[in-house]
Structure formats: structure tokens, C-alpha cells
PDB file of C-alpha atoms in Angstrom:
ATOM      1  CA  UNK A   1     -18.541 -62.355 -42.448  1.00 96.00           C
ATOM      2  CA  UNK A   2     -17.956 -62.752 -38.829  1.00 96.00           C
ATOM      3  CA  UNK A   3     -14.997 -63.586 -36.307  1.00 96.00           C
ATOM      4  CA  UNK A   4     -15.008 -63.968 -32.778  1.00 94.00           C
ATOM      5  CA  UNK A   5     -13.662 -65.885 -29.693  1.00 93.00           C
ATOM      6  CA  UNK A   6     -15.911 -67.121 -26.959  1.00 91.00           C
ATOM      7  CA  UNK A   7     -15.573 -69.068 -23.715  1.00 88.00           C
ATOM      8  CA  UNK A   8     -16.081 -72.945 -24.579  1.00 82.00           C
ATOM      9  CA  UNK A   9     -18.447 -73.321 -21.684  1.00 79.00           C
ATOM     10  CA  UNK A  10     -20.648 -70.439 -20.293  1.00 74.00           C
ATOM     11  CA  UNK A  11     -20.941 -68.065 -23.346  1.00 69.00           C
ATOM     12  CA  UNK A  12     -19.228 -65.085 -24.846  1.00 67.00           C
ATOM     13  CA  UNK A  13     -16.348 -62.966 -23.458  1.00 75.00           C
ATOM     14  CA  UNK A  14     -15.972 -59.183 -23.855  1.00 78.00           C
ATOM     15  CA  UNK A  15     -14.608 -58.037 -27.069  1.00 81.00           C
ATOM     16  CA  UNK A  16     -12.626 -54.687 -26.555  1.00 86.00           C
ATOM     17  CA  UNK A  17     -11.817 -53.346 -30.080  1.00 87.00           C
ATOM     18  CA  UNK A  18     -11.370 -56.870 -31.570  1.00 89.00           C
ATOM     19  CA  UNK A  19      -9.205 -57.824 -28.673  1.00 93.00           C
ATOM     20  CA  UNK A  20     -10.597 -60.953 -26.499  1.00 92.00           C
ATOM     21  CA  UNK A  21      -8.762 -61.724 -23.246  1.00 90.00           C
ATOM     22  CA  UNK A  22      -8.820 -64.974 -21.243  1.00 89.00           C
ATOM     23  CA  UNK A  23      -7.095 -66.644 -18.282  1.00 86.00           C
ATOM     24  CA  UNK A  24      -4.626 -69.282 -18.675  1.00 83.00           C
ATOM     25  CA  UNK A  25      -6.197 -72.654 -19.277  1.00 76.00           C
ATOM     26  CA  UNK A  26      -5.265 -76.021 -17.705  1.00 75.00           C
ATOM     27  CA  UNK A  27      -4.415 -78.559 -20.301  1.00 72.00           C
ATOM     28  CA  UNK A  28      -5.619 -80.324 -22.412  1.00 79.00           C
ATOM     29  CA  UNK A  29      -8.222 -77.507 -23.945  1.00 80.00           C
ATOM     30  CA  UNK A  30      -7.878 -73.743 -24.160  1.00 82.00           C
ATOM     31  CA  UNK A  31     -10.665 -72.123 -22.357  1.00 87.00           C
ATOM     32  CA  UNK A  32     -11.905 -70.182 -25.580  1.00 90.00           C
ATOM     33  CA  UNK A  33     -12.735 -71.326 -29.133  1.00 91.00           C
ATOM     34  CA  UNK A  34     -12.387 -69.106 -32.282  1.00 93.00           C
ATOM     35  CA  UNK A  35     -15.689 -69.092 -34.614  1.00 95.00           C
ATOM     36  CA  UNK A  36     -15.920 -67.869 -38.090  1.00 97.00           C
ATOM     37  CA  UNK A  37     -19.173 -67.239 -39.905  1.00 98.00           C
ATOM     38  CA  UNK A  38     -19.355 -66.577 -43.689  1.00 98.00           C
ATOM     39  CA  UNK A  39     -22.421 -65.475 -45.713  1.00 98.00           C
ATOM     40  CA  UNK A  40     -21.764 -65.039 -49.415  1.00 98.00           C
ATOM     41  CA  UNK A  41     -25.131 -63.430 -50.206  1.00 97.00           C
ATOM     42  CA  UNK A  42     -26.595 -61.528 -47.302  1.00 95.00           C
ATOM     43  CA  UNK A  43     -29.627 -60.290 -49.392  1.00 93.00           C
ATOM     44  CA  UNK A  44     -30.370 -63.900 -50.351  1.00 90.00           C
ATOM     45  CA  UNK A  45     -31.631 -62.589 -53.830  1.00 88.00           C
ATOM     46  CA  UNK A  46     -27.982 -62.480 -55.588  1.00 87.00           C
ATOM     47  CA  UNK A  47     -27.770 -66.138 -56.278  1.00 91.00           C
ATOM     48  CA  UNK A  48     -23.980 -65.969 -54.773  1.00 96.00           C
ATOM     49  CA  UNK A  49     -23.498 -69.373 -53.121  1.00 97.00           C
ATOM     50  CA  UNK A  50     -20.229 -70.062 -51.211  1.00 98.00           C
ATOM     51  CA  UNK A  51     -18.469 -70.984 -54.092  1.00 96.00           C
ATOM     52  CA  UNK A  52     -18.962 -67.697 -55.840  1.00 97.00           C
ATOM     53  CA  UNK A  53     -15.966 -66.108 -53.890  1.00 98.00           C
ATOM     54  CA  UNK A  54     -12.817 -67.788 -52.378  1.00 98.00           C
ATOM     55  CA  UNK A  55     -12.733 -67.355 -48.628  1.00 98.00           C
ATOM     56  CA  UNK A  56      -9.368 -67.634 -46.445  1.00 98.00           C
ATOM     57  CA  UNK A  57      -8.443 -67.755 -42.643  1.00 97.00           C
ATOM     58  CA  UNK A  58      -5.234 -66.650 -41.408  1.00 96.00           C
ATOM     59  CA  UNK A  59      -4.320 -68.161 -38.176  1.00 94.00           C
ATOM     60  CA  UNK A  60      -1.567 -67.307 -35.958  1.00 93.00           C
ATOM     61  CA  UNK A  61       0.714 -70.117 -34.442  1.00 90.00           C
ATOM     62  CA  UNK A  62       3.247 -67.970 -32.741  1.00 90.00           C
ATOM     63  CA  UNK A  63       2.324 -67.512 -28.994  1.00 90.00           C
ATOM     64  CA  UNK A  64       4.580 -64.469 -28.644  1.00 90.00           C
ATOM     65  CA  UNK A  65       3.427 -60.863 -29.686  1.00 90.00           C
ATOM     66  CA  UNK A  66       5.042 -61.891 -33.066  1.00 90.00           C
ATOM     67  CA  UNK A  67       2.746 -63.304 -35.827  1.00 92.00           C
ATOM     68  CA  UNK A  68       3.464 -66.694 -37.925  1.00 90.00           C
ATOM     69  CA  UNK A  69       0.510 -66.800 -40.412  1.00 93.00           C
ATOM     70  CA  UNK A  70      -0.817 -70.091 -41.605  1.00 92.00           C
ATOM     71  CA  UNK A  71      -3.650 -69.742 -44.171  1.00 95.00           C
ATOM     72  CA  UNK A  72      -6.243 -72.134 -45.219  1.00 95.00           C
ATOM     73  CA  UNK A  73      -9.473 -72.200 -47.055  1.00 97.00           C
ATOM     74  CA  UNK A  74     -11.942 -72.604 -44.145  1.00 97.00           C
ATOM     75  CA  UNK A  75     -14.695 -74.199 -46.212  1.00 98.00           C
ATOM     76  CA  UNK A  76     -12.426 -76.877 -47.394  1.00 96.00           C
ATOM     77  CA  UNK A  77     -10.104 -77.082 -44.274  1.00 95.00           C
ATOM     78  CA  UNK A  78     -12.714 -78.597 -42.068  1.00 95.00           C
ATOM     79  CA  UNK A  79     -15.227 -81.171 -42.814  1.00 94.00           C
ATOM     80  CA  UNK A  80     -17.637 -80.459 -40.124  1.00 95.00           C
ATOM     81  CA  UNK A  81     -18.762 -76.797 -41.081  1.00 97.00           C
ATOM     82  CA  UNK A  82     -22.371 -76.116 -40.562  1.00 98.00           C
ATOM     83  CA  UNK A  83     -24.041 -74.951 -43.869  1.00 98.00           C
ATOM     84  CA  UNK A  84     -27.278 -73.282 -44.483  1.00 98.00           C
ATOM     85  CA  UNK A  85     -28.793 -70.020 -45.935  1.00 97.00           C
ATOM     86  CA  UNK A  86     -30.329 -66.914 -44.718  1.00 96.00           C
ATOM     87  CA  UNK A  87     -33.369 -68.407 -43.483  1.00 96.00           C
ATOM     88  CA  UNK A  88     -31.739 -71.347 -41.513  1.00 97.00           C
ATOM     89  CA  UNK A  89     -32.303 -70.953 -37.780  1.00 95.00           C
ATOM     90  CA  UNK A  90     -29.419 -71.015 -35.394  1.00 90.00           C
ATOM     91  CA  UNK A  91     -28.290 -74.370 -34.603  1.00 91.00           C
ATOM     92  CA  UNK A  92     -30.050 -75.597 -37.573  1.00 96.00           C
ATOM     93  CA  UNK A  93     -27.469 -75.951 -40.390  1.00 97.00           C
ATOM     94  CA  UNK A  94     -26.238 -79.314 -42.023  1.00 98.00           C
ATOM     95  CA  UNK A  95     -22.795 -80.339 -40.948  1.00 98.00           C
ATOM     96  CA  UNK A  96     -20.777 -81.661 -43.718  1.00 97.00           C
ATOM     97  CA  UNK A  97     -18.155 -80.790 -46.549  1.00 97.00           C
ATOM     98  CA  UNK A  98     -17.993 -77.952 -48.904  1.00 98.00           C
ATOM     99  CA  UNK A  99     -17.812 -80.284 -51.912  1.00 97.00           C
ATOM    100  CA  UNK A 100     -21.309 -81.648 -50.771  1.00 97.00           C
ATOM    101  CA  UNK A 101     -22.939 -78.787 -49.191  1.00 98.00           C
ATOM    102  CA  UNK A 102     -21.191 -75.580 -50.757  1.00 96.00           C
ATOM    103  CA  UNK A 103     -23.270 -74.952 -53.935  1.00 95.00           C
ATOM    104  CA  UNK A 104     -26.508 -75.022 -52.458  1.00 95.00           C
ATOM    105  CA  UNK A 105     -25.868 -72.820 -49.463  1.00 97.00           C
ATOM    106  CA  UNK A 106     -24.632 -69.259 -48.888  1.00 98.00           C
ATOM    107  CA  UNK A 107     -23.711 -69.414 -45.133  1.00 98.00           C
ATOM    108  CA  UNK A 108     -21.118 -71.545 -43.276  1.00 98.00           C
ATOM    109  CA  UNK A 109     -19.973 -71.467 -39.717  1.00 98.00           C
ATOM    110  CA  UNK A 110     -17.704 -73.485 -37.440  1.00 96.00           C
ATOM    111  CA  UNK A 111     -15.983 -73.238 -34.115  1.00 94.00           C
ATOM    112  CA  UNK A 112     -12.504 -74.433 -33.440  1.00 93.00           C
ATOM    113  CA  UNK A 113      -9.784 -74.541 -30.640  1.00 90.00           C
ATOM    114  CA  UNK A 114      -6.119 -74.047 -30.851  1.00 89.00           C
ATOM    115  CA  UNK A 115      -5.664 -77.615 -29.430  1.00 87.00           C
ATOM    116  CA  UNK A 116      -7.484 -79.302 -32.004  1.00 88.00           C
ATOM    117  CA  UNK A 117      -5.518 -81.718 -34.059  1.00 80.00           C
ATOM    118  CA  UNK A 118      -6.734 -80.072 -37.406  1.00 84.00           C
ATOM    119  CA  UNK A 119      -5.634 -76.475 -36.150  1.00 81.00           C
ATOM    120  CA  UNK A 120      -4.107 -74.783 -39.368  1.00 82.00           C
ATOM    121  CA  UNK A 121      -0.399 -75.261 -38.393  1.00 76.00           C
ATOM    122  CA  UNK A 122       1.750 -77.294 -40.682  1.00 68.00           C
ATOM    123  CA  UNK A 123       2.571 -80.117 -40.067  1.00 67.00           C
ATOM    124  CA  UNK A 124       1.960 -80.420 -36.304  1.00 72.00           C
ATOM    125  CA  UNK A 125      -1.812 -79.428 -35.878  1.00 80.00           C
ATOM    126  CA  UNK A 126      -3.053 -78.569 -32.671  1.00 85.00           C
ATOM    127  CA  UNK A 127      -0.813 -76.160 -30.348  1.00 85.00           C
ATOM    128  CA  UNK A 128       0.271 -76.765 -26.977  1.00 84.00           C
ATOM    129  CA  UNK A 129      -1.381 -74.393 -24.479  1.00 84.00           C
ATOM    130  CA  UNK A 130       0.883 -71.362 -23.650  1.00 86.00           C
ATOM    131  CA  UNK A 131       0.254 -69.642 -20.249  1.00 88.00           C
ATOM    132  CA  UNK A 132       0.906 -66.181 -21.902  1.00 92.00           C
ATOM    133  CA  UNK A 133      -0.027 -65.984 -25.524  1.00 92.00           C
ATOM    134  CA  UNK A 134      -1.409 -63.842 -28.055  1.00 94.00           C
ATOM    135  CA  UNK A 135      -2.974 -65.266 -31.198  1.00 94.00           C
ATOM    136  CA  UNK A 136      -4.167 -63.281 -34.332  1.00 96.00           C
ATOM    137  CA  UNK A 137      -6.904 -64.184 -36.650  1.00 96.00           C
ATOM    138  CA  UNK A 138      -8.132 -62.979 -39.931  1.00 98.00           C
ATOM    139  CA  UNK A 139     -11.011 -63.962 -42.143  1.00 98.00           C
ATOM    140  CA  UNK A 140     -11.194 -62.658 -45.733  1.00 99.00           C
ATOM    141  CA  UNK A 141     -12.774 -63.149 -49.022  1.00 98.00           C
ATOM    142  CA  UNK A 142     -11.262 -62.497 -52.676  1.00 98.00           C
ATOM    143  CA  UNK A 143     -12.412 -63.071 -56.183  1.00 98.00           C
ATOM    144  CA  UNK A 144     -12.757 -66.497 -57.267  1.00 97.00           C
ATOM    145  CA  UNK A 145      -9.562 -67.894 -58.221  1.00 98.00           C
ATOM    146  CA  UNK A 146      -7.412 -64.820 -56.764  1.00 98.00           C
ATOM    147  CA  UNK A 147      -5.638 -67.114 -54.394  1.00 97.00           C
ATOM    148  CA  UNK A 148      -4.793 -66.266 -50.695  1.00 97.00           C
ATOM    149  CA  UNK A 149      -2.689 -63.266 -51.910  1.00 97.00           C
ATOM    150  CA  UNK A 150      -5.602 -61.787 -54.046  1.00 98.00           C
ATOM    151  CA  UNK A 151      -7.055 -58.317 -53.289  1.00 98.00           C
ATOM    152  CA  UNK A 152      -9.275 -58.566 -50.132  1.00 98.00           C
ATOM    153  CA  UNK A 153     -12.702 -57.540 -50.860  1.00 98.00           C
ATOM    154  CA  UNK A 154     -13.767 -57.740 -47.176  1.00 98.00           C
ATOM    155  CA  UNK A 155     -11.771 -58.845 -44.143  1.00 98.00           C
ATOM    156  CA  UNK A 156     -12.436 -59.114 -40.319  1.00 98.00           C
ATOM    157  CA  UNK A 157      -9.799 -59.507 -37.545  1.00 97.00           C
ATOM    158  CA  UNK A 158      -9.570 -60.407 -33.914  1.00 97.00           C
ATOM    159  CA  UNK A 159      -6.606 -60.809 -31.525  1.00 96.00           C
ATOM    160  CA  UNK A 160      -6.806 -63.159 -28.597  1.00 94.00           C
ATOM    161  CA  UNK A 161      -4.876 -62.528 -25.506  1.00 94.00           C
ATOM    162  CA  UNK A 162      -3.952 -65.488 -22.925  1.00 92.00           C
ATOM    163  CA  UNK A 163      -2.850 -64.649 -19.475  1.00 90.00           C
ATOM    164  CA  UNK A 164      -0.257 -61.796 -19.796  1.00 91.00           C
ATOM    165  CA  UNK A 165      -0.183 -62.072 -23.554  1.00 90.00           C
ATOM    166  CA  UNK A 166       2.655 -63.051 -25.663  1.00 87.00           C
ATOM    167  CA  UNK A 167       6.072 -61.795 -24.922  1.00 86.00           C
ATOM    168  CA  UNK A 168       7.395 -59.004 -26.907  1.00 84.00           C
ATOM    169  CA  UNK A 169       9.596 -60.004 -30.053  1.00 68.00           C
ATOM    170  CA  UNK A 170      13.093 -58.321 -29.823  1.00 68.00           C
ATOM    171  CA  UNK A 171      14.100 -56.694 -33.001  1.00 62.00           C
ATOM    172  CA  UNK A 172      17.678 -57.959 -32.835  1.00 58.00           C
ATOM    173  CA  UNK A 173      19.215 -54.342 -32.494  1.00 56.00           C
ATOM    174  CA  UNK A 174      18.063 -53.367 -35.978  1.00 59.00           C
ATOM    175  CA  UNK A 175      16.243 -50.227 -34.643  1.00 57.00           C
ATOM    176  CA  UNK A 176      19.215 -48.845 -32.707  1.00 58.00           C
ATOM    177  CA  UNK A 177      21.286 -49.714 -36.149  1.00 60.00           C
ATOM    178  CA  UNK A 178      18.988 -47.772 -38.214  1.00 59.00           C
ATOM    179  CA  UNK A 179      18.961 -44.943 -35.742  1.00 62.00           C
ATOM    180  CA  UNK A 180      22.670 -44.658 -35.726  1.00 65.00           C
ATOM    181  CA  UNK A 181      23.066 -44.646 -39.435  1.00 64.00           C
ATOM    182  CA  UNK A 182      20.388 -41.785 -39.527  1.00 66.00           C
ATOM    183  CA  UNK A 183      22.302 -39.871 -37.025  1.00 63.00           C
ATOM    184  CA  UNK A 184      25.622 -40.386 -38.692  1.00 65.00           C
ATOM    185  CA  UNK A 185      23.905 -39.299 -41.978  1.00 64.00           C
ATOM    186  CA  UNK A 186      22.586 -36.264 -40.325  1.00 61.00           C
ATOM    187  CA  UNK A 187      26.067 -35.216 -38.734  1.00 63.00           C
ATOM    188  CA  UNK A 188      27.743 -35.991 -42.398  1.00 61.00           C
ATOM    189  CA  UNK A 189      25.027 -33.433 -44.053  1.00 64.00           C
ATOM    190  CA  UNK A 190      25.603 -30.780 -41.234  1.00 62.00           C
ATOM    191  CA  UNK A 191      29.295 -31.040 -41.694  1.00 63.00           C
ATOM    192  CA  UNK A 192      29.044 -30.500 -45.444  1.00 65.00           C
ATOM    193  CA  UNK A 193      26.838 -27.681 -45.278  1.00 64.00           C
ATOM    194  CA  UNK A 194      29.163 -25.885 -42.608  1.00 61.00           C
TER     195      UNK A 194
END
């Protein structure tokens, strides 16, 4: 399985430990796409087509440093994935639906943009471009029928940082409150031991 971000026009962008950085884009499209690739039978000999496992893509719809996951099956969410097998040449896949092509193939790929109307955020779809944002993505496989919360057999994750990145998420004072309780507890124990 593979997951990456890339510049929409002009090729790849540096990946530094799974973090892809981009300048702020003018509307209407982001400068970058995120892409996934799934291969359910890398040896090509096990007979495991794409329906052998369940696959999920978790996408972040919160532009801050916080995360708001929306999870979809990437094989059924989009009707224009490119399908093939281990011998399919780059760019020679067949586009279509999982229902029509999944049973006879073990490879699926797609490239998406956060502004596309079918971005997996419910109910709004595509996101408005934020000048400074951070988005997280996770692609993972589970046993057939285990659901999106099933034990992950394999996963891959990336982070996309736009402009200066998303704003830090305040913790509402809970950290200081917990520290205060801890110190009060220590003071109480100290008095009791004296």
C-alpha cells in the first residue's frame, strides 16, 4: 500500500518523514493532490484480489493541528479508481468501479484533491482552501468484514502541511488543571508522611 502527496502540476514534492509541505494555493484548487495505491497480492501468486481484504482511508477535514477523521472505503467511495494487476504498466489501468473491476484485479490507485466535491467529508464534500493548514491521511487494511475499527494488518500515513501549518489546538486548560491536582495530591501525601 502506498500513500503520498504530490504537486498537481510539475511532479513530486519532497517527503520528509511522511510530511509533505506546500505553499498556500490560490482558489479554486489546492497545489497538491493526495494519492493512494493498494496492492492486495504483491507476489501475484496468492490469488488475493482486492476483495480479499477491506481497505479504509481516513482523511482529516480539520485544517488546524487537530484531527477530525472521516473514514471511507477508497475502493467504493470513488467510481474512477484505476484498476489493474502486477503486470499493468503505469498509466495503463482501467478506470471504473470496484463492483465492476475489483474481483479480477489486485491493484487500485487514485489521485484526489481536497477541493473535489467527493472529498470524504460528510455532508459538505470538498473543503475550502485554508492559507495555513495541516491535514493527516491514513490508508489501512483489515480482515474482510472486520469494519473500519478492525485490527489493522498494515497501514501507511502521511501529513500535508500548507503554508505555516494549522494552528495549534488549545487544550482548554485541562493540562494545567491536571498538573494542579497532581501537585495538590503530592502536597497531601507529603503532609501525611510528616
